[in-house]
Short mmCIF file of C-alpha atoms and ligand atoms in Angstrom, two decimals:
data_model
loop_
_atom_site.label_atom_id
_atom_site.label_comp_id
_atom_site.label_asym_id
_atom_site.label_seq_id
_atom_site.Cartn_x
_atom_site.Cartn_y
_atom_site.Cartn_z
CA UNK Z 1 35.86 6.64 -2.49
CA UNK Z 2 34.19 9.91 -3.38
CA UNK Z 3 32.19 11.35 -0.56
CA UNK Z 4 28.73 12.14 -1.87
CA UNK Z 5 27.07 14.93 0.07
CA UNK Z 6 23.89 16.92 -0.05
CA UNK Z 7 25.90 19.93 -1.14
CA UNK Z 8 27.02 18.75 -4.55
CA UNK Z 9 25.43 20.47 -7.54
CA UNK Z 10 22.23 18.71 -8.54
CA UNK Z 11 23.52 17.94 -12.04
CA UNK Z 12 26.53 16.07 -10.62
CA UNK Z 13 24.34 13.99 -8.32
CA UNK Z 14 22.03 13.24 -11.23
CA UNK Z 15 24.94 12.11 -13.40
CA UNK Z 16 26.27 9.78 -10.70
CA UNK Z 17 22.75 8.48 -10.08
CA UNK Z 18 22.29 7.73 -13.77
CA UNK Z 19 25.72 6.06 -13.98
CA UNK Z 20 25.37 3.68 -11.05
CA UNK Z 21 21.90 3.50 -9.52
CA UNK Z 22 19.25 1.20 -11.02
CA UNK Z 23 15.85 2.56 -9.95
CA UNK Z 24 12.77 0.46 -9.23
CA UNK Z 25 9.84 0.68 -11.71
CA UNK Z 26 11.77 3.16 -13.86
CA UNK Z 27 12.72 3.48 -17.52
CA UNK Z 28 16.42 3.99 -16.77
CA UNK Z 29 17.35 5.50 -20.12
CA UNK Z 30 14.53 8.04 -19.97
CA UNK Z 31 15.47 8.98 -16.40
CA UNK Z 32 19.13 9.39 -17.37
CA UNK Z 33 18.13 11.95 -20.02
CA UNK Z 34 15.98 13.91 -17.57
CA UNK Z 35 17.81 13.51 -14.24
CA UNK Z 36 16.18 12.36 -11.00
CA UNK Z 37 14.69 14.78 -8.52
CA UNK Z 38 16.95 14.59 -5.48
CA UNK Z 39 15.41 14.80 -2.03
CA UNK Z 40 17.79 15.97 0.67
CA UNK Z 41 15.77 16.49 3.86
CA UNK Z 42 12.28 16.20 5.28
CA UNK Z 43 10.37 17.45 8.28
CA UNK Z 44 6.73 16.89 9.19
CA UNK Z 45 4.85 16.62 5.89
CA UNK Z 46 7.41 18.60 3.90
CA UNK Z 47 10.29 17.42 1.71
CA UNK Z 48 13.23 19.59 0.65
CA UNK Z 49 15.00 18.88 -2.65
CA UNK Z 50 18.52 19.64 -3.80
CA UNK Z 51 17.32 22.91 -5.35
CA UNK Z 52 15.88 24.03 -2.02
CA UNK Z 53 12.22 23.55 -3.05
CA UNK Z 54 9.76 22.80 -0.24
CA UNK Z 55 7.36 20.09 -1.33
CA UNK Z 56 4.17 18.90 0.39
CA UNK Z 57 4.41 15.10 0.42
CA UNK Z 58 0.81 14.01 -0.06
CA UNK Z 59 1.99 10.41 -0.67
CA UNK Z 60 3.74 9.90 2.71
CA UNK Z 61 6.82 8.70 0.82
CA UNK Z 62 5.52 5.51 -0.74
CA UNK Z 63 2.34 5.28 1.41
CA UNK Z 64 4.42 4.66 4.51
CA UNK Z 65 5.54 7.70 6.51
CA UNK Z 66 2.42 7.66 8.70
CA UNK Z 67 3.91 9.62 11.62
CA UNK Z 68 5.59 12.18 9.33
CA UNK Z 69 9.27 12.99 8.92
CA UNK Z 70 11.82 14.18 11.46
CA UNK Z 71 10.90 12.10 14.52
CA UNK Z 72 13.87 12.20 16.90
CA UNK Z 73 12.46 9.47 19.11
CA UNK Z 74 12.66 7.00 16.23
CA UNK Z 75 16.30 7.91 15.66
CA UNK Z 76 16.93 7.44 19.36
CA UNK Z 77 15.15 4.08 19.47
CA UNK Z 78 17.36 2.87 16.60
CA UNK Z 79 20.58 4.22 18.14
CA UNK Z 80 19.78 2.73 21.55
CA UNK Z 81 19.07 -0.69 20.03
CA UNK Z 82 22.17 -0.62 17.80
CA UNK Z 83 24.31 0.04 20.88
CA UNK Z 84 22.65 -2.68 22.95
CA UNK Z 85 22.10 -5.46 20.40
CA UNK Z 86 22.42 -4.45 16.74
CA UNK Z 87 21.67 -7.90 15.38
CA UNK Z 88 20.79 -11.33 16.44
CA UNK Z 89 18.74 -13.91 14.60
CA UNK Z 90 15.52 -15.56 15.65
CA UNK Z 91 16.35 -18.98 14.16
CA UNK Z 92 17.67 -21.96 16.17
CA UNK Z 93 15.44 -21.57 19.23
CA UNK Z 94 16.70 -18.07 19.97
CA UNK Z 95 14.81 -14.83 20.58
CA UNK Z 96 15.38 -11.28 21.82
CA UNK Z 97 13.40 -8.60 23.60
CA UNK Z 98 12.48 -6.32 20.65
CA UNK Z 99 11.06 -9.21 18.59
CA UNK Z 100 9.11 -10.50 21.58
CA UNK Z 101 7.79 -7.08 22.57
CA UNK Z 102 6.68 -6.15 19.05
CA UNK Z 103 4.97 -9.52 18.48
CA UNK Z 104 3.05 -9.10 21.72
CA UNK Z 105 2.13 -5.53 20.76
CA UNK Z 106 0.90 -6.52 17.30
CA UNK Z 107 -1.09 -9.43 18.69
CA UNK Z 108 -2.84 -6.97 21.00
CA UNK Z 109 -3.55 -4.43 18.24
CA UNK Z 110 -4.67 -6.84 15.54
CA UNK Z 111 -8.36 -7.77 15.49
CA UNK Z 112 -9.82 -11.12 16.51
CA UNK Z 113 -7.52 -14.05 17.14
CA UNK Z 114 -4.65 -12.75 15.01
CA UNK Z 115 -2.13 -13.43 17.75
CA UNK Z 116 1.01 -14.72 16.02
CA UNK Z 117 3.66 -12.77 14.11
CA UNK Z 118 6.06 -14.04 11.44
CA UNK Z 119 8.52 -11.27 10.57
CA UNK Z 120 9.79 -10.17 7.18
CA UNK Z 121 11.67 -7.14 5.88
CA UNK Z 122 8.79 -5.69 3.85
CA UNK Z 123 5.46 -6.46 2.28
CA UNK Z 124 6.67 -8.55 -0.68
CA UNK Z 125 8.54 -11.11 1.38
CA UNK Z 126 5.74 -11.19 3.97
CA UNK Z 127 3.37 -12.17 1.15
CA UNK Z 128 5.84 -14.84 0.05
CA UNK Z 129 5.63 -16.16 3.59
CA UNK Z 130 1.84 -16.19 3.28
CA UNK Z 131 1.92 -18.29 0.11
CA UNK Z 132 4.05 -20.96 1.75
CA UNK Z 133 2.18 -20.70 5.05
CA UNK Z 134 -1.34 -21.23 3.70
CA UNK Z 135 -0.27 -24.11 1.46
CA UNK Z 136 1.62 -25.69 4.34
CA UNK Z 137 -1.40 -25.15 6.61
CA UNK Z 138 -3.72 -27.08 4.28
CA UNK Z 139 -1.12 -29.84 3.85
CA UNK Z 140 -0.93 -30.10 7.65
CA UNK Z 141 -4.74 -30.44 7.68
CA UNK Z 142 -4.45 -33.39 5.30
CA UNK Z 143 -5.58 -31.37 2.25
CA UNK Z 144 -2.35 -30.84 0.30
CA UNK Z 145 -4.30 -30.29 -2.92
CA UNK Z 146 -5.69 -27.01 -1.52
CA UNK Z 147 -2.93 -24.87 -3.08
CA UNK Z 148 -4.47 -22.25 -5.34
CA UNK Z 149 -4.49 -18.66 -4.11
CA UNK Z 150 -7.05 -16.38 -5.71
CA UNK Z 151 -6.18 -12.71 -6.10
CA UNK Z 152 -7.47 -9.87 -8.27
CA UNK Z 153 -6.52 -8.08 -11.47
CA UNK Z 154 -4.79 -4.77 -10.76
CA UNK Z 155 -3.89 -5.84 -7.22
CA UNK Z 156 -0.41 -5.07 -5.88
CA UNK Z 157 1.19 -7.53 -3.48
CA UNK Z 158 4.90 -6.90 -4.08
CA UNK Z 159 7.75 -7.49 -6.50
CA UNK Z 160 9.21 -10.83 -5.44
CA UNK Z 161 8.32 -13.88 -7.57
CA UNK Z 162 5.53 -14.71 -5.13
CA UNK Z 163 4.35 -11.17 -4.47
CA UNK Z 164 4.26 -10.21 -8.13
CA UNK Z 165 2.49 -13.48 -9.00
CA UNK Z 166 -0.22 -12.68 -6.47
CA UNK Z 167 -0.41 -9.16 -7.87
CA UNK Z 168 -2.57 -8.55 -10.90
CA UNK Z 169 -0.36 -6.15 -12.81
CA UNK Z 170 -0.07 -7.37 -16.42
CA UNK Z 171 3.12 -5.39 -17.04
CA UNK Z 172 4.80 -7.23 -14.16
CA UNK Z 173 3.65 -10.68 -15.28
CA UNK Z 174 5.14 -9.92 -18.71
CA UNK Z 175 8.69 -9.83 -17.30
CA UNK Z 176 10.64 -12.63 -15.62
CA UNK Z 177 8.41 -15.64 -16.12
CA UNK Z 178 5.39 -14.93 -13.94
CA UNK Z 179 3.08 -15.92 -12.40
CA UNK Z 180 4.25 -18.96 -10.45
CA UNK Z 181 1.85 -21.97 -10.60
CA UNK Z 182 -1.47 -22.15 -8.75
CA UNK Z 183 -2.32 -18.47 -8.60
CA UNK Z 184 -5.65 -17.31 -10.10
CA UNK Z 185 -7.16 -13.85 -10.56
CA UNK Z 186 -10.67 -12.41 -10.56
CA UNK Z 187 -11.93 -8.88 -11.34
CA UNK Z 188 -11.47 -5.82 -9.12
CA UNK Z 189 -14.37 -3.86 -7.57
CA UNK Z 190 -13.61 -0.75 -9.66
CA UNK Z 191 -17.11 0.60 -10.23
CA UNK Z 192 -16.11 3.89 -11.88
CA UNK Z 193 -14.17 2.21 -14.70
CA UNK Z 194 -15.90 -1.15 -15.00
CA UNK Z 195 -19.34 -0.86 -13.39
CA UNK Z 196 -21.20 0.04 -16.60
CA UNK Z 197 -24.91 0.54 -15.94
CA UNK Z 198 -24.91 -1.25 -12.59
CA UNK Z 199 -25.27 0.70 -9.35
CA UNK Z 200 -22.14 0.56 -7.20
CA UNK Z 201 -23.98 -1.79 -4.81
CA UNK Z 202 -24.95 -4.21 -7.58
CA UNK Z 203 -21.46 -4.09 -9.02
CA UNK Z 204 -19.84 -4.77 -5.63
CA UNK Z 205 -21.93 -7.92 -5.25
CA UNK Z 206 -21.24 -9.04 -8.80
CA UNK Z 207 -17.48 -8.65 -8.27
CA UNK Z 208 -17.56 -10.57 -5.00
CA UNK Z 209 -19.51 -13.37 -6.67
CA UNK Z 210 -16.72 -13.75 -9.21
CA UNK Z 211 -14.84 -15.28 -6.29
CA UNK Z 212 -17.57 -17.87 -5.78
CA UNK Z 213 -17.60 -18.63 -9.52
CA UNK Z 214 -13.81 -19.02 -9.55
CA UNK Z 215 -13.94 -21.38 -6.55
CA UNK Z 216 -16.58 -23.46 -8.36
CA UNK Z 217 -14.49 -23.50 -11.53
CA UNK Z 218 -11.30 -24.60 -9.75
CA UNK Z 219 -13.04 -26.86 -7.24
CA UNK Z 220 -13.26 -25.94 -3.56
CA UNK Z 221 -10.85 -28.75 -2.76
CA UNK Z 222 -8.08 -26.95 -4.66
CA UNK Z 223 -8.42 -23.42 -3.26
CA UNK Z 224 -6.27 -22.42 -0.28
CA UNK Z 225 -6.91 -18.72 0.13
CA UNK Z 226 -8.15 -15.41 -1.24
CA UNK Z 227 -5.86 -12.38 -0.89
CA UNK Z 228 -6.86 -8.74 -1.28
CA UNK Z 229 -6.07 -5.23 -0.14
CA UNK Z 230 -9.04 -3.78 1.79
CA UNK Z 231 -8.64 -0.76 -0.51
CA UNK Z 232 -6.37 -1.24 -3.54
CA UNK Z 233 -3.54 1.26 -3.25
CA UNK Z 234 -1.03 0.99 -6.07
CA UNK Z 235 -3.88 0.02 -8.41
CA UNK Z 236 -5.14 3.60 -8.10
CA UNK Z 237 -6.96 3.86 -4.74
CA UNK Z 238 -9.91 1.70 -5.70
CA UNK Z 239 -12.45 2.02 -2.87
CA UNK Z 240 -14.83 -0.96 -3.04
CA UNK Z 241 -18.62 -0.52 -2.91
CA UNK Z 242 -20.06 -1.20 0.57
CA UNK Z 243 -21.61 -4.47 -0.62
CA UNK Z 244 -18.27 -6.00 -1.63
CA UNK Z 245 -16.48 -7.08 1.54
CA UNK Z 246 -19.43 -8.65 3.42
CA UNK Z 247 -20.08 -10.88 0.42
CA UNK Z 248 -16.39 -11.82 0.12
CA UNK Z 249 -16.36 -12.75 3.81
CA UNK Z 250 -19.50 -14.87 3.38
CA UNK Z 251 -17.98 -16.73 0.41
CA UNK Z 252 -14.67 -17.43 2.17
CA UNK Z 253 -16.52 -18.75 5.23
CA UNK Z 254 -18.92 -20.88 3.18
CA UNK Z 255 -16.17 -22.54 1.15
CA UNK Z 256 -13.41 -23.07 3.72
CA UNK Z 257 -11.08 -20.57 2.05
CA UNK Z 258 -8.55 -18.63 4.12
CA UNK Z 259 -8.80 -14.85 3.82
CA UNK Z 260 -5.56 -12.87 3.64
CA UNK Z 261 -5.97 -9.10 4.07
CA UNK Z 262 -2.97 -7.32 2.60
CA UNK Z 263 -2.82 -4.35 4.98
CA UNK Z 264 0.58 -3.10 3.80
CA UNK Z 265 -0.98 0.25 2.83
CA UNK Z 266 -4.27 0.20 4.79
CA UNK Z 267 -2.70 -0.84 8.11
CA UNK Z 268 -1.84 1.51 10.98
CA UNK Z 269 -4.48 4.14 10.54
CA UNK Z 270 -4.69 5.01 6.88
CA UNK Z 271 -8.39 4.14 6.47
CA UNK Z 272 -9.47 5.82 9.72
CA UNK Z 273 -9.30 2.64 11.80
CA UNK Z 274 -6.12 0.91 12.94
CA UNK Z 275 -6.58 -1.67 10.15
CA UNK Z 276 -8.56 -1.64 6.91
CA UNK Z 277 -10.06 -4.95 8.04
CA UNK Z 278 -11.78 -3.04 10.86
CA UNK Z 279 -13.08 -0.36 8.48
CA UNK Z 280 -14.73 -3.09 6.39
CA UNK Z 281 -15.55 -5.53 9.24
CA UNK Z 282 -13.47 -8.29 7.66
CA UNK Z 283 -12.17 -11.21 9.75
CA UNK Z 284 -8.97 -12.27 8.03
CA UNK Z 285 -6.98 -15.39 8.87
CA UNK Z 286 -3.75 -13.57 8.03
CA UNK Z 287 -2.88 -9.88 7.69
CA UNK Z 288 0.18 -8.69 5.78
CA UNK Z 289 1.71 -5.55 7.29
CA UNK Z 290 4.76 -3.38 6.46
CA UNK Z 291 5.13 0.34 5.54
CA UNK Z 292 3.26 2.13 8.38
CA UNK Z 293 4.51 -0.48 10.87
CA UNK Z 294 7.75 1.54 11.03
CA UNK Z 295 6.47 4.60 9.14
CA UNK Z 296 9.16 3.69 6.60
CA UNK Z 297 11.98 4.72 8.95
CA UNK Z 298 13.44 1.23 8.69
CA UNK Z 299 12.50 -1.85 6.63
CA UNK Z 300 10.17 -4.28 8.37
CA UNK Z 301 7.11 -6.32 7.46
CA UNK Z 302 5.17 -9.18 8.98
CA UNK Z 303 2.40 -11.73 8.60
CA UNK Z 304 0.00 -11.59 11.53
CA UNK Z 305 -1.56 -15.03 11.76
CA UNK Z 306 -4.67 -16.48 13.47
CA UNK Z 307 -4.55 -18.98 16.35
CA UNK Z 308 -5.99 -21.69 14.10
CA UNK Z 309 -3.40 -21.28 11.32
CA UNK Z 310 -0.43 -20.75 13.66
CA UNK Z 311 -1.33 -23.64 15.97
CA UNK Z 312 -1.92 -26.03 13.09
CA UNK Z 313 1.42 -25.14 11.52
CA UNK Z 314 3.19 -25.37 14.89
CA UNK Z 315 1.79 -28.86 15.44
CA UNK Z 316 3.09 -30.03 12.07
CA UNK Z 317 6.80 -29.77 12.89
CA UNK Z 318 9.29 -27.40 11.36
CA UNK Z 319 8.11 -24.64 8.99
CA UNK Z 320 11.17 -24.46 6.74
CA UNK Z 321 11.03 -20.73 6.09
CA UNK Z 322 12.70 -17.56 7.36
CA UNK Z 323 14.82 -14.55 6.54
CA UNK Z 324 18.14 -13.40 8.03
CA UNK Z 325 16.37 -10.24 9.09
CA UNK Z 326 13.15 -11.85 10.41
CA UNK Z 327 12.55 -9.92 13.63
CA UNK Z 328 15.57 -7.65 13.20
CA UNK Z 329 16.05 -6.07 16.65
CA UNK Z 330 16.66 -2.53 15.39
CA UNK Z 331 13.64 -2.68 13.08
CA UNK Z 332 11.46 -4.07 15.88
CA UNK Z 333 12.61 -1.34 18.30
CA UNK Z 334 11.83 1.39 15.76
CA UNK Z 335 8.44 -0.18 14.98
CA UNK Z 336 7.53 -0.29 18.67
CA UNK Z 337 8.34 3.39 19.12
CA UNK Z 338 6.43 4.20 15.93
CA UNK Z 339 3.34 2.37 17.23
CA UNK Z 340 3.65 4.26 20.51
CA UNK Z 341 3.56 7.55 18.57
CA UNK Z 342 0.54 6.47 16.51
CA UNK Z 343 -1.34 5.57 19.70
CA UNK Z 344 -0.18 8.36 22.05
CA UNK Z 345 -0.81 11.10 19.47
CA UNK Z 346 -4.19 9.63 18.48
CA UNK Z 347 -3.21 9.71 14.83
CA UNK Z 348 -5.95 7.28 13.83
CA UNK Z 349 -8.46 9.66 15.39
CA UNK Z 350 -6.97 12.51 13.33
CA UNK Z 351 -7.83 10.51 10.21
CA UNK Z 352 -11.31 9.51 11.42
CA UNK Z 353 -12.49 12.65 13.23
CA UNK Z 354 -9.85 15.42 13.11
CA UNK Z 355 -8.34 16.44 9.78
CA UNK Z 356 -10.03 13.53 7.95
CA UNK Z 357 -13.57 14.95 7.58
CA UNK Z 358 -12.15 18.33 6.49
CA UNK Z 359 -9.93 16.66 3.88
CA UNK Z 360 -12.91 14.63 2.67
CA UNK Z 361 -15.07 17.74 2.23
CA UNK Z 362 -12.37 19.61 0.28
CA UNK Z 363 -11.34 16.57 -1.77
CA UNK Z 364 -14.92 15.77 -2.78
CA UNK Z 365 -15.38 19.39 -3.93
CA UNK Z 366 -12.69 18.72 -6.54
CA UNK Z 367 -15.39 16.77 -8.41
CA UNK Z 368 -16.67 20.22 -9.52
CA UNK Z 369 -13.51 20.74 -11.57
CA UNK Z 370 -14.18 20.27 -15.32
CA UNK Z 371 -11.48 17.58 -15.56
CA UNK Z 372 -12.63 15.45 -12.62
CA UNK Z 373 -15.23 12.74 -13.18
CA UNK Z 374 -15.15 11.33 -9.68
CA UNK Z 375 -13.49 12.28 -6.38
CA UNK Z 376 -13.30 9.41 -3.91
CA UNK Z 377 -11.70 9.32 -0.49
CA UNK Z 378 -11.58 6.86 2.42
CA UNK Z 379 -9.60 7.97 5.45
CA UNK Z 380 -6.36 9.35 4.08
CA UNK Z 381 -6.53 7.59 0.69
CA UNK Z 382 -7.94 9.73 -2.09
CA UNK Z 383 -8.38 9.43 -5.86
CA UNK Z 384 -9.55 11.71 -8.67
CA UNK Z 385 -10.66 10.13 -11.93
CA UNK Z 386 -9.75 12.49 -14.77
CA UNK Z 387 -12.12 12.48 -17.72
CA UNK Z 388 -13.00 14.46 -20.84
CA UNK Z 389 -16.71 13.67 -20.25
CA UNK Z 390 -18.05 13.45 -16.72
CA UNK Z 391 -21.52 12.12 -17.46
CA UNK Z 392 -20.22 9.20 -19.53
CA UNK Z 393 -17.31 8.44 -17.12
CA UNK Z 394 -15.37 8.40 -20.40
CA UNK Z 395 -11.65 7.70 -20.76
CA UNK Z 396 -9.44 10.01 -22.81
CA UNK Z 397 -8.77 9.14 -26.46
CA UNK Z 398 -5.01 9.38 -25.76
CA UNK Z 399 -3.21 6.37 -24.28
CA UNK Z 400 -4.14 5.75 -20.64
CA UNK Z 401 -1.82 7.70 -18.38
CA UNK Z 402 -0.97 10.44 -20.87
CA UNK Z 403 -3.15 13.02 -19.14
CA UNK Z 404 -2.39 11.62 -15.68
CA UNK Z 405 1.33 12.09 -16.28
CA UNK Z 406 0.79 15.67 -17.44
CA UNK Z 407 -1.15 16.34 -14.23
CA UNK Z 408 1.48 14.69 -12.09
CA UNK Z 409 4.17 16.84 -13.69
CA UNK Z 410 2.18 20.01 -12.96
CA UNK Z 411 1.61 18.79 -9.43
CA UNK Z 412 5.30 18.05 -8.79
CA UNK Z 413 6.17 21.34 -10.53
CA UNK Z 414 3.89 23.10 -8.05
CA UNK Z 415 5.53 21.38 -5.05
CA UNK Z 416 2.81 18.85 -4.35
CA UNK Z 417 3.55 15.12 -4.43
CA UNK Z 418 0.30 13.82 -5.90
CA UNK Z 419 0.81 10.70 -8.02
CA UNK Z 420 -0.96 9.34 -11.07
CA UNK Z 421 -2.02 5.77 -11.78
CA UNK Z 422 -3.20 5.83 -15.36
CA UNK Z 423 -5.54 8.83 -15.45
CA UNK Z 424 -6.33 8.72 -11.73
CA UNK Z 425 -4.61 11.18 -9.41
CA UNK Z 426 -4.00 9.80 -5.94
CA UNK Z 427 -2.98 10.94 -2.47
CA UNK Z 428 -2.12 9.16 0.78
CA UNK Z 429 -0.68 11.85 3.08
CA UNK Z 430 1.03 11.36 6.44
CA UNK Z 431 -1.51 10.86 9.24
CA UNK Z 432 -0.28 14.03 10.98
CA UNK Z 433 -1.72 16.21 8.18
CA UNK Z 434 -3.39 19.32 9.66
CA UNK Z 435 -6.28 21.42 8.35
CA UNK Z 436 -3.90 24.21 7.17
CA UNK Z 437 -1.92 21.50 5.32
CA UNK Z 438 -5.17 20.45 3.64
CA UNK Z 439 -5.68 24.00 2.37
CA UNK Z 440 -2.18 23.99 0.85
CA UNK Z 441 -2.71 20.52 -0.63
CA UNK Z 442 -6.05 21.41 -2.22
CA UNK Z 443 -4.78 24.77 -3.53
CA UNK Z 444 -1.85 23.08 -5.25
CA UNK Z 445 -4.04 20.26 -6.56
CA UNK Z 446 -6.46 22.76 -8.14
CA UNK Z 447 -3.56 24.60 -9.74
CA UNK Z 448 -2.23 21.31 -11.17
CA UNK Z 449 -5.69 20.46 -12.54
CA UNK Z 450 -6.07 23.94 -14.09
CA UNK Z 451 -2.65 23.76 -15.75
CA UNK Z 452 -3.41 20.24 -16.98
CA UNK Z 453 -6.70 21.34 -18.51
CA UNK Z 454 -4.98 24.24 -20.28
CA UNK Z 455 -2.21 22.00 -21.60
CA UNK Z 456 -4.44 19.22 -22.87
CA UNK Z 457 -6.75 21.75 -24.56
CA UNK Z 458 -3.75 23.23 -26.31
CA UNK Z 459 -2.50 19.80 -27.36
CA UNK Z 460 -5.95 18.69 -28.56
CA UNK Z 461 -6.17 15.91 -25.95
CA UNK Z 462 -9.38 17.23 -24.39
CA UNK Z 463 -12.35 15.48 -26.06
N1 PXG Y 1 1.32 -5.24 -0.57
C1 PXG Y 1 0.80 -4.02 -0.82
C2 PXG Y 1 -0.66 -3.81 -0.67
C3 PXG Y 1 1.65 -2.97 -1.18
O1 PXG Y 1 1.13 -1.76 -1.44
C4 PXG Y 1 3.51 -4.50 -1.04
C5 PXG Y 1 2.63 -5.48 -0.67
C6 PXG Y 1 4.96 -4.82 -1.12
O2 PXG Y 1 5.65 -4.26 -0.07
P1 PXG Y 1 7.24 -3.98 -0.19
O3 PXG Y 1 7.56 -3.49 1.19
O4 PXG Y 1 7.90 -5.26 -0.48
O5 PXG Y 1 7.43 -2.98 -1.29
C7 PXG Y 1 3.03 -3.20 -1.30
C8 PXG Y 1 3.99 -2.13 -1.69
C9 PXG Y 1 3.22 2.31 -5.88
C10 PXG Y 1 3.98 1.33 -5.06
O6 PXG Y 1 3.70 2.66 -6.98
C11 PXG Y 1 3.35 0.65 -4.04
C12 PXG Y 1 4.08 -0.29 -3.30
C13 PXG Y 1 5.41 -0.51 -3.57
C14 PXG Y 1 6.03 0.17 -4.61
C15 PXG Y 1 5.32 1.09 -5.36
O7 PXG Y 1 2.16 2.76 -5.47
N2 PXG Y 1 3.41 -0.99 -2.33
#
C-alpha cells in the first residue's frame, strides 16, 4: 500500500484522487481535468490547502463545523471513548452510557415535549427514520391511510432514497427512480425570486396556504406530515417572510398533520437560537438534527421525537428500524463534548448578540454593490442575490449559475469559501467567527464581487 501523506506534490494527490475517489455531487470527468483543491489542515475558521494557502471557511465545512476547527477536547473525547468502549450496539435491549447521556442532553435542549431520541449517522438516514416513523405512528393510531408526506420544491433533506424523495431538487429526482410513493411537494417561500408584485408578507401567507390547498387536494385523511427546513440551506439560504411559519403551524394543527422541522443546518445555534424552531416559534413533532450536533468532527444524526409520537409508537410493539451505528458511543461522546463547548462558550449568544449583529450590518451593506439585488441574513446564514438589474430583481440572460460560478471561483481564488447556489452567493460561517474575521470575510467578498463584475462585463454577460 502506498502511504499517502500531506507532503506529496498536489498534482500527484490530484491524480490519485481522480483515479480512485468518486466525489459526491460532482461531474467526475470535469474534476479530473481540473484537479481537486486539497485541504490539509484547519484551525479556528481557517483552512490550509496543499499549496499552503490560508482560506477563510465561511461555510463551516458543509454547514457543520459550528465550534470551529482544531478542538483538542473533541479529539480527547473520541480517544477516551475508543479506549473505553469503541463500539457496542443499541439493539436487543442493550444500551451504553454515551447514548443515554446524549439522549438525555438533547431532550433537555430541545423545545417543548421533544424528549425522545432515535439515532442515525447523519441527516439523510435520520429523515428516512422520520418517514417510517410518522407512517408507523398513524398506523398505530388506526389511520394507516395517513401516509403522504408533504415537502417543498427546492428543499434539501438528504441523498438516500427517502431523503432525496422528500427533497425538492429536480436534478436529484431525475436520477435513480425518485421520488418514492406518497411524497408531495408545494412551493417554497422564496419571495425574491417568486414573489412577483406581492409584498413579502402577502407572499409568505400565500405560500403557507399552498399547504392547506395540497391537504384539501389529497384529503386530510391521507396526509401524515409536513417537513421543512426552518430556513432552506442548500436551496440557497431562503429566509421565509415572517408571516410564513405561524400560518404553517396553524394549518398543521388544524388538520392533524405532524410537523417535522429539519434542523440539520439550522440546529445548534446557526439562526441565533439553539434551534431554528425557536427562532420561528414553531412547535414541531419531530426535529431532524445532524451536522452541528458534532460540529462535523464525527458522523452522527438523530430524530428528536415528541412524547405523543414516541409513546404511541412504543405502545404499538416493535418499530422494525435501526442502523448498526445508531447511538455509536464514540459519536455520542464527541457530540456531548461539542454541546458542552457550544453552551460553555455561549456560541449561540455570539450569533445573536456578539459577532452576529456586526456581520448583519456589513453583509446588508453588500446590497449597495452594483451586482447585488438583495442581501439577506439570519443569524449566521447569509445570501446575496446577484442580478443585472436590481429594481426588477431580474435574473441574468445566461444560464442560471453561470455568474454565480464565476463569483465562487473569484471567491475561492481570493481565499474565501463563499458558495454559490445558482446566482445566489451564500455563507454559513463557524459560530466562533469574530468581528475581525467579519472584516476579512467582507473584504474578500467585495473583491470577489468586483472581479465578477469586471469579468461578466468583459464577457458580455452583464445586461
Ligand atoms: N437535511 C438538511 C436540511 C440538510 O442540509 C441533510 C438533511 C442530509 O444530511 P446528511 O448528513 O445525510 O448529508 C442535509 C445535508 C450543500 C449540501 O450543497 C448540503 C447538505 C449536504 C450536502 C451538500 O449545501 N446538507
